[in-house]
Coordinates of C-alpha atoms in Angstrom, one line a residue:
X772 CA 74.1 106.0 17.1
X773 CA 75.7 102.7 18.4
X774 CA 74.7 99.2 17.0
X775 CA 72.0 98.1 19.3
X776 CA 73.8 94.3 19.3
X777 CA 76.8 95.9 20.6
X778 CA 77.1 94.9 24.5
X779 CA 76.3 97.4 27.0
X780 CA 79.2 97.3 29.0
X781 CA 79.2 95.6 32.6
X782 CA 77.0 96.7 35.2
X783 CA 74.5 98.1 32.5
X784 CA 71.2 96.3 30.3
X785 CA 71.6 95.5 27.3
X786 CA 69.9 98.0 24.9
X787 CA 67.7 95.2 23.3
X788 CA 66.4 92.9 24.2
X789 CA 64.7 94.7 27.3
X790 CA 66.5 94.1 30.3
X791 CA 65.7 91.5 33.6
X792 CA 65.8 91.4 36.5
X793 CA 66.3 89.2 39.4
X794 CA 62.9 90.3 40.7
X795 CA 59.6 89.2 38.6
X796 CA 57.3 92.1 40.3
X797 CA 59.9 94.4 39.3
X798 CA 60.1 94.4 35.6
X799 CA 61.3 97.6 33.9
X800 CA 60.5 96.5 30.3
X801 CA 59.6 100.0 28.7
X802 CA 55.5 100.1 27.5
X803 CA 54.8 98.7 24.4
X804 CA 54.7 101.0 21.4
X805 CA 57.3 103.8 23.3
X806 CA 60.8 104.1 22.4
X807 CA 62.9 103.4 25.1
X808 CA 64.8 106.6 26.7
X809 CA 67.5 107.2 26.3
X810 CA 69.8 107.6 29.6
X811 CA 70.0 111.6 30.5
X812 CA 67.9 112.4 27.9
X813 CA 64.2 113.5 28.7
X814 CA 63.9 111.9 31.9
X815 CA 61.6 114.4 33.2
X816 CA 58.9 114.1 36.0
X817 CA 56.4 115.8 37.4
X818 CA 55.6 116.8 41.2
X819 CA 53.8 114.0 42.9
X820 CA 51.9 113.9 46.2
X821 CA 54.7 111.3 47.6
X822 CA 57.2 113.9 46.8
X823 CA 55.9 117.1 47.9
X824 CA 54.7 115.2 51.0
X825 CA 58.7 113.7 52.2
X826 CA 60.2 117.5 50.6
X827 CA 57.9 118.9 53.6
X828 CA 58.6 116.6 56.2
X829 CA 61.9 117.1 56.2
X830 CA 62.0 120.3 55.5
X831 CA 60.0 120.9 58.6
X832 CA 61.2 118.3 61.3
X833 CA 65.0 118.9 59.9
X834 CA 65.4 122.6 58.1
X835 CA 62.7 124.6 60.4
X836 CA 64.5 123.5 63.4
X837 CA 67.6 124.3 62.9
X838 CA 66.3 128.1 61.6
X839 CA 64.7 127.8 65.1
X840 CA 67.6 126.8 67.3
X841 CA 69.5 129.9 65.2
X842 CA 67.3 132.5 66.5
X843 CA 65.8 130.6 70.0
X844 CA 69.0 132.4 72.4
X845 CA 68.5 136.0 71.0
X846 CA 65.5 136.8 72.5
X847 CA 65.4 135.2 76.1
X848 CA 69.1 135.9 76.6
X849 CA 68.3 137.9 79.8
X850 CA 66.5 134.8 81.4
X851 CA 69.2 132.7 80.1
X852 CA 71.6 134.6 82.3
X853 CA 69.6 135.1 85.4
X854 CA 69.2 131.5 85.4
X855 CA 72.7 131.4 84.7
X856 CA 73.8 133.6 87.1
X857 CA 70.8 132.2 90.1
X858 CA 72.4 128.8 90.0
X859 CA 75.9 130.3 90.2
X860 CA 74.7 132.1 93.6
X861 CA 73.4 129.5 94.8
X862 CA 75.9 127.1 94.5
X863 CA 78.7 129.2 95.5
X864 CA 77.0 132.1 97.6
X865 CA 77.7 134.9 94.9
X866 CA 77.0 135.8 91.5
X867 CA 78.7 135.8 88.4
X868 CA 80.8 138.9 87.2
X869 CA 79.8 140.4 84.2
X870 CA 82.9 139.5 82.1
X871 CA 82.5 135.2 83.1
X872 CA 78.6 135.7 82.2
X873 CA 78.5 136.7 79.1
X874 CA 81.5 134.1 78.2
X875 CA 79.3 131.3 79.7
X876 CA 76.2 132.9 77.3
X877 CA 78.5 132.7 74.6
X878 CA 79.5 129.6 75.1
X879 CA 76.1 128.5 75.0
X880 CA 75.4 130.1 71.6
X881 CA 78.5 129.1 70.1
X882 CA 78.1 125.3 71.1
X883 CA 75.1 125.2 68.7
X884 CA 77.8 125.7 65.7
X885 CA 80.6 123.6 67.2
X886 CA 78.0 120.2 67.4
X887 CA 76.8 121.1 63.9
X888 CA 80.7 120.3 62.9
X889 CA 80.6 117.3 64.5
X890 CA 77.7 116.4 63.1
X891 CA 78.8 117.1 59.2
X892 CA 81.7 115.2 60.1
X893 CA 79.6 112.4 61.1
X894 CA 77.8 112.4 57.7
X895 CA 79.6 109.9 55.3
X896 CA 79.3 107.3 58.4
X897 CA 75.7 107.4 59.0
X898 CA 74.3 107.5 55.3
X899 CA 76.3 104.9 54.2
X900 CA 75.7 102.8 56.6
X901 CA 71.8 103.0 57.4
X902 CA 71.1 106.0 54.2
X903 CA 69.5 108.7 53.8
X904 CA 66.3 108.3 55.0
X905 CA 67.7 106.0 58.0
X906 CA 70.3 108.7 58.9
X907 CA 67.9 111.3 58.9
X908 CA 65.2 109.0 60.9
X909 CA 67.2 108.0 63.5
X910 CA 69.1 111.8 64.5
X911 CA 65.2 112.6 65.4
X912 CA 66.1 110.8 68.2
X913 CA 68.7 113.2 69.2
X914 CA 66.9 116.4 69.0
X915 CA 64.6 114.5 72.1
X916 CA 67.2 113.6 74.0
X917 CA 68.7 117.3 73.7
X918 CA 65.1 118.8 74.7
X919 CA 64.8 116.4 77.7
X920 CA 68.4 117.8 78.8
X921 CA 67.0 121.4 78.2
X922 CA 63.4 121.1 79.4
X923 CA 65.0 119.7 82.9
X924 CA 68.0 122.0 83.2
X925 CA 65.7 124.8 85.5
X926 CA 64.2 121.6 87.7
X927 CA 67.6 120.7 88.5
X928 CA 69.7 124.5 88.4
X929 CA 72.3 123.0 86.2
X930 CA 73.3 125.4 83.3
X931 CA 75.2 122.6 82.1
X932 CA 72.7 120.9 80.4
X933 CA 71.2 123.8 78.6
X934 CA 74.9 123.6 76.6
X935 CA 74.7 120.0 76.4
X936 CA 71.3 120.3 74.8
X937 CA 72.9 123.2 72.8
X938 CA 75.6 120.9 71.7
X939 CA 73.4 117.5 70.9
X940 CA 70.8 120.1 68.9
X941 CA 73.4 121.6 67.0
X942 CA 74.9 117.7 66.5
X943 CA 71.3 117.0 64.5
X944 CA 71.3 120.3 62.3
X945 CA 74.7 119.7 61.2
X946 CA 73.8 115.9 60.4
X947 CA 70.6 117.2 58.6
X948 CA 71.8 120.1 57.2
X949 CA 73.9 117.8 54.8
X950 CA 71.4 115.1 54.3
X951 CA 68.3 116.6 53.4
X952 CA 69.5 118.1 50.6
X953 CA 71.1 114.8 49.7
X954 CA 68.4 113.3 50.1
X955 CA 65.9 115.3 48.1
X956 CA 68.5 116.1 45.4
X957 CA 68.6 112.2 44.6
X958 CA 65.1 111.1 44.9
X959 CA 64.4 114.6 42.8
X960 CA 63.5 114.4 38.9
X961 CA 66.4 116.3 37.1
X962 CA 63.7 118.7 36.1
X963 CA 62.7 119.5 40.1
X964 CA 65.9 118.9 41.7
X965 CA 66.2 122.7 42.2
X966 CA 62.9 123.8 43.0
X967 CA 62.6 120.6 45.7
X968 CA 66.3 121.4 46.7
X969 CA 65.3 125.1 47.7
X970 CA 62.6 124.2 50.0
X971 CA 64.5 123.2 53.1
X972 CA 65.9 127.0 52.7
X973 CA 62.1 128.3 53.6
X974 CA 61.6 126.4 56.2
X975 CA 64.8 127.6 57.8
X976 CA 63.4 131.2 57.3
X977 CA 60.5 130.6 59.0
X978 CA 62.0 128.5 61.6
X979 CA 64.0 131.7 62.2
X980 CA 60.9 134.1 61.9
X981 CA 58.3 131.6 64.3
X982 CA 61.4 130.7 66.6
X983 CA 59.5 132.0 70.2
X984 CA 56.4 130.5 68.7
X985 CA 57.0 126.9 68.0
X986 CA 58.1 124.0 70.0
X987 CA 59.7 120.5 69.4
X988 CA 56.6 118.3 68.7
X989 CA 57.6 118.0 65.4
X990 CA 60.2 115.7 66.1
X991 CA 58.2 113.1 67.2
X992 CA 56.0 113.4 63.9
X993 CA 59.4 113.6 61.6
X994 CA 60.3 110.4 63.6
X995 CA 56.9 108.1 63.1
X996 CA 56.3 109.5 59.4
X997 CA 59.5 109.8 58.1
X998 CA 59.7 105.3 58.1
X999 CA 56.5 105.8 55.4
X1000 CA 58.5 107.0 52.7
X1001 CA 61.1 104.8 50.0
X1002 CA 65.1 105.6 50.7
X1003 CA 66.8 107.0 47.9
X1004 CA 66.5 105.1 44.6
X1005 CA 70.1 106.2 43.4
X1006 CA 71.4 105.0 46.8
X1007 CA 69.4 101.7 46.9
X1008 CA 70.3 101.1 43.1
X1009 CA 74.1 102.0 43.2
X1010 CA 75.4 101.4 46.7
X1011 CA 73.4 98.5 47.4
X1012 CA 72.1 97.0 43.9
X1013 CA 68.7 96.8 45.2
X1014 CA 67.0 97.0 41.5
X1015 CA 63.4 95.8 43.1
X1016 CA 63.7 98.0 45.9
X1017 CA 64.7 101.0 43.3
X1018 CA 61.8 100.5 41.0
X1019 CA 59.4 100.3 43.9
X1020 CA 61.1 103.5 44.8
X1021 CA 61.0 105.5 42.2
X1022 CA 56.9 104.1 41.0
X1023 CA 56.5 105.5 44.2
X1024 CA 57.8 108.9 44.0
X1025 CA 57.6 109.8 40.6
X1026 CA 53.6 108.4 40.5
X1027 CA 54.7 106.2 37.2
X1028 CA 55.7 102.8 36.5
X1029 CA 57.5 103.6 33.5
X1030 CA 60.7 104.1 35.0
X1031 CA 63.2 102.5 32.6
X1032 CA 64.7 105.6 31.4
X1033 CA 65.5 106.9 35.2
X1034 CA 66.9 103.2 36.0
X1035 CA 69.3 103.4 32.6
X1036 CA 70.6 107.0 34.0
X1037 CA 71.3 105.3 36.9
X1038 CA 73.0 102.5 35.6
X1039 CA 75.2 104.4 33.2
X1040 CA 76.8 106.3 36.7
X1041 CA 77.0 102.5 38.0
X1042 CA 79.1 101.7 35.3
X1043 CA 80.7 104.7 35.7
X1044 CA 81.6 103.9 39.2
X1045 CA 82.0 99.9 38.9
X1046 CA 85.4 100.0 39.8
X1047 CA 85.2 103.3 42.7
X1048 CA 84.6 102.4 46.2
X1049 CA 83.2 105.2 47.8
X1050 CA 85.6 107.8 48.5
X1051 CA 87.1 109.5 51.9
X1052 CA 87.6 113.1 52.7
X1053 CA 91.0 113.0 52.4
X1054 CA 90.7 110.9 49.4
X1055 CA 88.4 113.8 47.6
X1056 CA 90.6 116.6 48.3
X1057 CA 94.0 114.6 46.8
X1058 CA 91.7 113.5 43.6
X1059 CA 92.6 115.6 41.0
X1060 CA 89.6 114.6 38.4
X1061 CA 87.1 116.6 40.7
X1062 CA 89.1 119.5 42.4
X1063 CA 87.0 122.1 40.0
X1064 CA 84.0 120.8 41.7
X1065 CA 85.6 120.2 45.2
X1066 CA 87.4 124.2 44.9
X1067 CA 83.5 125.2 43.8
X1068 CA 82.1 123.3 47.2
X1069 CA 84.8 124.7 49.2
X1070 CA 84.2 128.3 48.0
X1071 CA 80.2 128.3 47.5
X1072 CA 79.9 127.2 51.2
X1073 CA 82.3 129.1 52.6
X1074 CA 81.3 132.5 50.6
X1075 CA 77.5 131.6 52.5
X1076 CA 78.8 132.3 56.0
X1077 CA 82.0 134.4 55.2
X1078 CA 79.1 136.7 53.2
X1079 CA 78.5 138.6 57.1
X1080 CA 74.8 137.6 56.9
X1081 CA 75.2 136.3 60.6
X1082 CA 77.0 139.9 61.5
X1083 CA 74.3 141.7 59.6
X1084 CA 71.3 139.7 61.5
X1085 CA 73.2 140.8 64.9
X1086 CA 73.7 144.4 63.8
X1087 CA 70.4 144.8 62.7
X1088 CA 68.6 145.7 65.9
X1089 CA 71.5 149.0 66.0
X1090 CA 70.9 149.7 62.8
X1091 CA 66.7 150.1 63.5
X1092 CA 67.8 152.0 66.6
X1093 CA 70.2 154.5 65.2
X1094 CA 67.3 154.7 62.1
X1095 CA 64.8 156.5 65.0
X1096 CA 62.9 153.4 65.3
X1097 CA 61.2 153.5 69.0
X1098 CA 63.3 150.7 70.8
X1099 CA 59.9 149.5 72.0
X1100 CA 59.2 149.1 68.1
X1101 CA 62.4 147.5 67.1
X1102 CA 60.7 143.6 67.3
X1103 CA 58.5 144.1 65.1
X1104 CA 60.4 145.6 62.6
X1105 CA 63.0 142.1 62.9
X1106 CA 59.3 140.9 62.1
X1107 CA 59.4 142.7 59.1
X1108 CA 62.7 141.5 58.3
X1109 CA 61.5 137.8 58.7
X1110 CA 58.7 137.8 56.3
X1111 CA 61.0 139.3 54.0
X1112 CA 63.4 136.4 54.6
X1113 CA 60.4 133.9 53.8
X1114 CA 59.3 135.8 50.5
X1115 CA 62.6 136.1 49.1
X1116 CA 63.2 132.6 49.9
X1117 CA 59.8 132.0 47.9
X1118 CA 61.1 133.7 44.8
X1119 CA 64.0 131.6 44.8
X1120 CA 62.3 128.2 44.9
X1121 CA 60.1 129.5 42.3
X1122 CA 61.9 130.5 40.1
X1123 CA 65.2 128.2 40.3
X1124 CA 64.2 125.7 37.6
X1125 CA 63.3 128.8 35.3
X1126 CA 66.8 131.3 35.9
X1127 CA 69.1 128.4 36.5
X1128 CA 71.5 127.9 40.1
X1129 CA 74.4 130.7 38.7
X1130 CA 72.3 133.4 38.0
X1131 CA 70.6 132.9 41.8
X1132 CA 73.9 132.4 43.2
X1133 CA 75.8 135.3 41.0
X1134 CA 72.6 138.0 42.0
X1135 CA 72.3 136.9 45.6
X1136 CA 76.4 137.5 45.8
X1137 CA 76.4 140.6 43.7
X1138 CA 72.8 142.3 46.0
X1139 CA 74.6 141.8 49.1
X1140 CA 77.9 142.8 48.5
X1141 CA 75.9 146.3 47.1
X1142 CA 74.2 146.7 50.2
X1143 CA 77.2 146.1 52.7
X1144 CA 79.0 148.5 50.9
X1145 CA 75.9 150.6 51.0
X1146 CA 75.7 149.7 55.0
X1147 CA 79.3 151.4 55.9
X1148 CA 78.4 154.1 53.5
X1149 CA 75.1 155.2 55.6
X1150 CA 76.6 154.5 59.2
X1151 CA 79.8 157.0 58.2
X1152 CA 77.2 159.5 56.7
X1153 CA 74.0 159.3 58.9
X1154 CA 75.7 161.9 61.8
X1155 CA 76.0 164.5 58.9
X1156 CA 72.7 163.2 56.2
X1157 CA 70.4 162.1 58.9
X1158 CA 68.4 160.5 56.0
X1159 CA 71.3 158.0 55.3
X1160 CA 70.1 156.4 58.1
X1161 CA 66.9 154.9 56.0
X1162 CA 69.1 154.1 53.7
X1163 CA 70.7 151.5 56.0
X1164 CA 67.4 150.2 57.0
X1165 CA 66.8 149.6 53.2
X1166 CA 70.5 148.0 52.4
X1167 CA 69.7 145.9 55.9
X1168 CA 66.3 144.5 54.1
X1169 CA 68.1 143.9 51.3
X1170 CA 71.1 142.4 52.1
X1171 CA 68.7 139.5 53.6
X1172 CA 66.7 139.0 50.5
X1173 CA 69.9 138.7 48.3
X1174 CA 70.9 136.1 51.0
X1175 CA 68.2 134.3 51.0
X1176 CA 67.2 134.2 47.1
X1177 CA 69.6 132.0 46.3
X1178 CA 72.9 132.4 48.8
X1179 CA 71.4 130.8 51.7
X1180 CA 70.1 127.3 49.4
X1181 CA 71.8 126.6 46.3
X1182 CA 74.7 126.0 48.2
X1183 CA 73.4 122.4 49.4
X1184 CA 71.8 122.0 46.5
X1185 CA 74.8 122.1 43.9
X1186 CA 76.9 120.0 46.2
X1187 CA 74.6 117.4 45.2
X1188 CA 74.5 118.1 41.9
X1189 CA 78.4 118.6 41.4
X1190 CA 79.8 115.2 42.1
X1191 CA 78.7 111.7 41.4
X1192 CA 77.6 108.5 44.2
X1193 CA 80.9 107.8 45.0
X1194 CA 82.0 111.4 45.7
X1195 CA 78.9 112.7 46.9
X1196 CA 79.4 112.1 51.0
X1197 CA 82.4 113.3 51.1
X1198 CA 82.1 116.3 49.6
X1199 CA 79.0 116.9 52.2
X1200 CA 81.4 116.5 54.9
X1201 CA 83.9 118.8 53.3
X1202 CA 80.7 121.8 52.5
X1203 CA 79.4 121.0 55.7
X1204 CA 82.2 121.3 58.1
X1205 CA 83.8 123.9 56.3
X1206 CA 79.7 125.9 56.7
X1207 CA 79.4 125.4 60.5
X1208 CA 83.5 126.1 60.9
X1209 CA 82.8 129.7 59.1
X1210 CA 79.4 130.3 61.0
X1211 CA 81.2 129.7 64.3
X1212 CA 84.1 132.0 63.4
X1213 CA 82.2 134.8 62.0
X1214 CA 80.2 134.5 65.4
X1215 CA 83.6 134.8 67.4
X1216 CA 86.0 137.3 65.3
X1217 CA 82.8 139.9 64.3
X1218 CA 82.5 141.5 68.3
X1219 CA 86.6 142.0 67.9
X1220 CA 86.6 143.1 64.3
X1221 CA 83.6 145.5 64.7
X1222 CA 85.5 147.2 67.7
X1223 CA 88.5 147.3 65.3
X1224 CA 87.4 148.5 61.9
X1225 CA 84.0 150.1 63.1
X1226 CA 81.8 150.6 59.8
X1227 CA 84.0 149.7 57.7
X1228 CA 84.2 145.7 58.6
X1229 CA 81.3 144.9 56.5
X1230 CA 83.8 146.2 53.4
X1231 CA 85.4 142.7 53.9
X1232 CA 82.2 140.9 53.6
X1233 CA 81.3 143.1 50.3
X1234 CA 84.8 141.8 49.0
X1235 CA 84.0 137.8 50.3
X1236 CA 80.8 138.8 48.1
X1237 CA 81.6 139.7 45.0
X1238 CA 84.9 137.5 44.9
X1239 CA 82.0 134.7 45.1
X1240 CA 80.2 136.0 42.7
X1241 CA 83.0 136.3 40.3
X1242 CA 84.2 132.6 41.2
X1243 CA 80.8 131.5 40.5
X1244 CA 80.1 133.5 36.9
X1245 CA 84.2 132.4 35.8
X1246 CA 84.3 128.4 36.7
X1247 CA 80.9 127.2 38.0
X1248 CA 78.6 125.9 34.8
X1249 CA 74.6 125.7 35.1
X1250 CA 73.4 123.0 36.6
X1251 CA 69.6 123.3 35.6
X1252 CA 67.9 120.2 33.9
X1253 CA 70.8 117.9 33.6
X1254 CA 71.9 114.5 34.9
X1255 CA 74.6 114.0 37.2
X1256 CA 76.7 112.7 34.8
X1257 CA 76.2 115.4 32.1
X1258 CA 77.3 117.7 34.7
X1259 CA 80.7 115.2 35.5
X1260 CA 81.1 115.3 31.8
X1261 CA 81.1 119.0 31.7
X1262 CA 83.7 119.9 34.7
X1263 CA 85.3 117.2 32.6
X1264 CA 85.6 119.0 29.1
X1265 CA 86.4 122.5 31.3
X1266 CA 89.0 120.8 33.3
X1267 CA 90.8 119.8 29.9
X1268 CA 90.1 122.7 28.4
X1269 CA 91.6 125.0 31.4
X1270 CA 94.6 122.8 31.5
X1271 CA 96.1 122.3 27.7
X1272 CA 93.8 123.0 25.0
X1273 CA 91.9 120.7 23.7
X1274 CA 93.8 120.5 20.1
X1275 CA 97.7 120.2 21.4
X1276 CA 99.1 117.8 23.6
X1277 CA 102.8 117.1 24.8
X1278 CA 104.6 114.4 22.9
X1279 CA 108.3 113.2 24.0
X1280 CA 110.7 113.2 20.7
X1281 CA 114.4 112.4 20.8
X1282 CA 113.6 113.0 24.7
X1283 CA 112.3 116.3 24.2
X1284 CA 108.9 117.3 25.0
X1285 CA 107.0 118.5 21.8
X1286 CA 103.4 120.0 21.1
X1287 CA 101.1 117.7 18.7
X1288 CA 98.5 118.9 17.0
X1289 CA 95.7 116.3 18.0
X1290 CA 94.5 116.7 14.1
X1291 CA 97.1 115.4 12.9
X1292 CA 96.7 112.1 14.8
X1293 CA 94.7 110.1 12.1
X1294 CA 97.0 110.9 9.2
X1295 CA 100.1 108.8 8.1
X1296 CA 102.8 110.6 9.8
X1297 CA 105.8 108.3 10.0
X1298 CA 108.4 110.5 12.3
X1299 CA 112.3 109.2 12.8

């Protein structure tokens, strides 16, 4: 290995003797008689009680809510439009025609997506200028302001603040949507990053499965609690060279005070980044070092909502119906369907740090696209096989495991995981926006293109499915267990080696362009 008297290189510690800081209370020195280690190497951790503890909160004051605001319309849509359509009468003396009804109901379901786009857009401000834990903190405060416009549209008849409500909610999900797996994925040991990055996908589920069950009290405790925990150490260390607040950080979640090895990772992607301010949108999709891993965001996130989960969960009810469920039966078979949502999503966390992110992502891809397929095939065939009719109940249940083992997570988890400090915001906005643009498409075209193509439009979600699923097996590598940096270095090498190969390089002779073998670079060639 390298002489330890050689310098480390600016911005890191030098190898020996132990490195100091500005802060007394803060020393990192390593524990006498243990080998320092060395960065992205064996930096493991355990799960701690200060980690489980801020994974939950989160999970439940950010991810739950949003699962709930998803599913909250469905249900009370008829009282939605009787209130709708009372307030219309009496403020104009007649009601509202069927046709400008349902427009105004679907404008306030469709809201919900269009403020979670402005809210992913609004990322990159707010964590860089108050963090992640401050960003996510302080939208709390939104979600109260939307349930006071809500919770006092029927005192005053005005249907406009139910969609303002709608809009500010959907503002807050799309902010936390983006920063709670942030968050979590950089306060995470390499070792938990995807098991802790998976949870937020539960609590989704059973946001969606308790959504006429719960309330907003959560909020407030999100709101009081969340101050209790550290901000990110990579953020506090790198963005703002806080080394005391860091260590403090990190003793705190990782329940050690030998740190050292975690604060040398960190400082090698310092280095790394010494001379990078942090990047713009625009700026990331024009940078050519990471447009592997910006392509991978772009198609990962998209392939999520462009997968028809969103059609499937409105078709469902049809399905159970045309399946000879009794219609009085139907909600507790979407029941069913919920807890099957929350298991799968269970096996997924569980199991992330043992399978890996591709073979989650590549399964969850491949299952789906099986059972769409199998969907058209049973709604064609069930007026002449009665019994295909089961068999779309089963591709139905299916279809929303596959979704939600790896699909509906690993997504925000591997933007994280793909890019470095001064990328990572960015490419949040780019996920983000590009997630709640698809959701609020799919939600608009999937009325016209069901009318159009019948049983045969979920065929174009089992192509988005498996096209994923082949993009992810052919270009994205596996994540599990390694360092952000080891995972720069390896888009690195495959960025090389899918551009010129690794050995031959273009060389300009006589003003001609010429292959050179890179082996012969250390031997005395003289050319003329």
């Amino acid at each position: 290995m390298g002489d330890s008297s050689e310098p480390a290189g600016p911005g890191l510690p030098s190898p020996s003797p132990p490195p100091t800081f500005p802060c007394s209370g803060c020393s990192l020195a390593p524990m006498v008689g243990k080998e320092t280690p060395r960065p992205g190497r064996d930096i493991t951790g355990h799960l701690t009680f200060p980690l489980l503890s801020v994974t939950l909160l989160v999970s439940f004051g950010s991810s739950m809510l949003y699962g709930y605001n998803l599913a909250v319309v469905n249900s009370p849509a008829v009282h939605i439009k009787a209130f709708y359509n009372t307030t219309w009468s009496q403020r104009y003396g007649h009601g509202l025609a069927p046709g400008p009804l349902t427009l105004l109901y679907s404008l306030t379901v469709s809201t919900f997506s269009l403020g979670g786009l402005v809210g992913s857009l609004l990322v990159g401000v707010l964590v860089e200028r108050y963090g992640r834990n401050g960003a996510l903190s302080r939208s709390s405060l939104l979600v109260l302001l939307a349930g006071g416009f809500m919770g006092f549209s029927r005192e005053l008849g005005s249907p406009e603040m139910v969609i303002i409500g709608r809009c500010i909610t959907g503002i807050h999900s799309g902010i936390c949507l983006s920063v709670v797996p942030l968050y979590l994925g950089e306060i995470a040991p390499k070792n938990l990053r995807g098991f802790l990055g998976l949870v937020p996908s539960i609590f989704i589920c059973l946001g969606v499965f308790s959504a006429q069950v719960l309330g907003l009290p959560e909020l407030l405790g999100e709101l009081l609690l969340l101050h209790c925990f550290p901000e990110s150490p990579r953020y506090l260390l790198i963005e703002r060279d806080d080394v005391c607040g860091t260590t403090r950080a990190l003793c705190r979640f990782l329940g050690t005070p030998d740190v050292q090895g975690v604060i040398e990772e960190m400082k090698e992607e310092q280095q790394s980044l010494s001379s990078v301010e942090m990047v713009s949108v625009w700026q990331l999709l024009w940078d050519r070092s990471v447009h592997w891993q910006t392509l991978s965001v772009v198609v990962v996130n998209a392939g999520m909502q462009l997968s028809g989960i969103d059609a499937i969960w409105f078709y469902t009810n049809t399905i159970f119906e045309k399946a000879g469920i009794p219609i009085s039966q139907i909600p507790y078979a979407t029941v069913g369907t919920g807890t099957v949502e929350v298991v799968a999503g269970l096996i997924g966390c569980f199991t992330i740090e043992k399978l890996g992110r591709r073979p989650l992502l590549i399964a969850g891809f491949c299952v789906m696209g099986i059972c769409l397929a199998g969907i058209t095939v049973s709604l064609l065939l069930q007026t002449t096989l009665p019994w295909m009719c089961y068999v779309g109940v089963v591709c139905v249940i299916g279809t929303i495991a596959g979704f939600c083992m790896g699909p509906a997570g690993v997504p925000f988890l591997m933007t994280a995981e793909l890019f470095t400090q001064s990328h990572r915001p960015a490419a949040y906005i780019v996920g983000g926006s590009l997630n709640w643009l698809c959701n609020f498409t799919i939600g608009f075209i999937f009325p016209f293109l069901q009318m159009s193509a019948g049983a045969f439009c979920f065929l174009v979600f089992c192509g988005v499915c498996l096209l994923v699923a082949l993009y992810v097996y052919l270009v994205i590598p596996e994540t599990k267990n390694k360092t952000f940096m080891e995972i720069s270095h390896i888009f690195a090498t495959r960025r090389s080696f899918l551009s010129v190969p690794a050995h031959l390089r273009m060389k300009k002779l006589d003003g001609y362009g010429a292959l050179e073998s890179s082996s012969l670079e250390d031997k005395d060639f003289n050319l003329p």
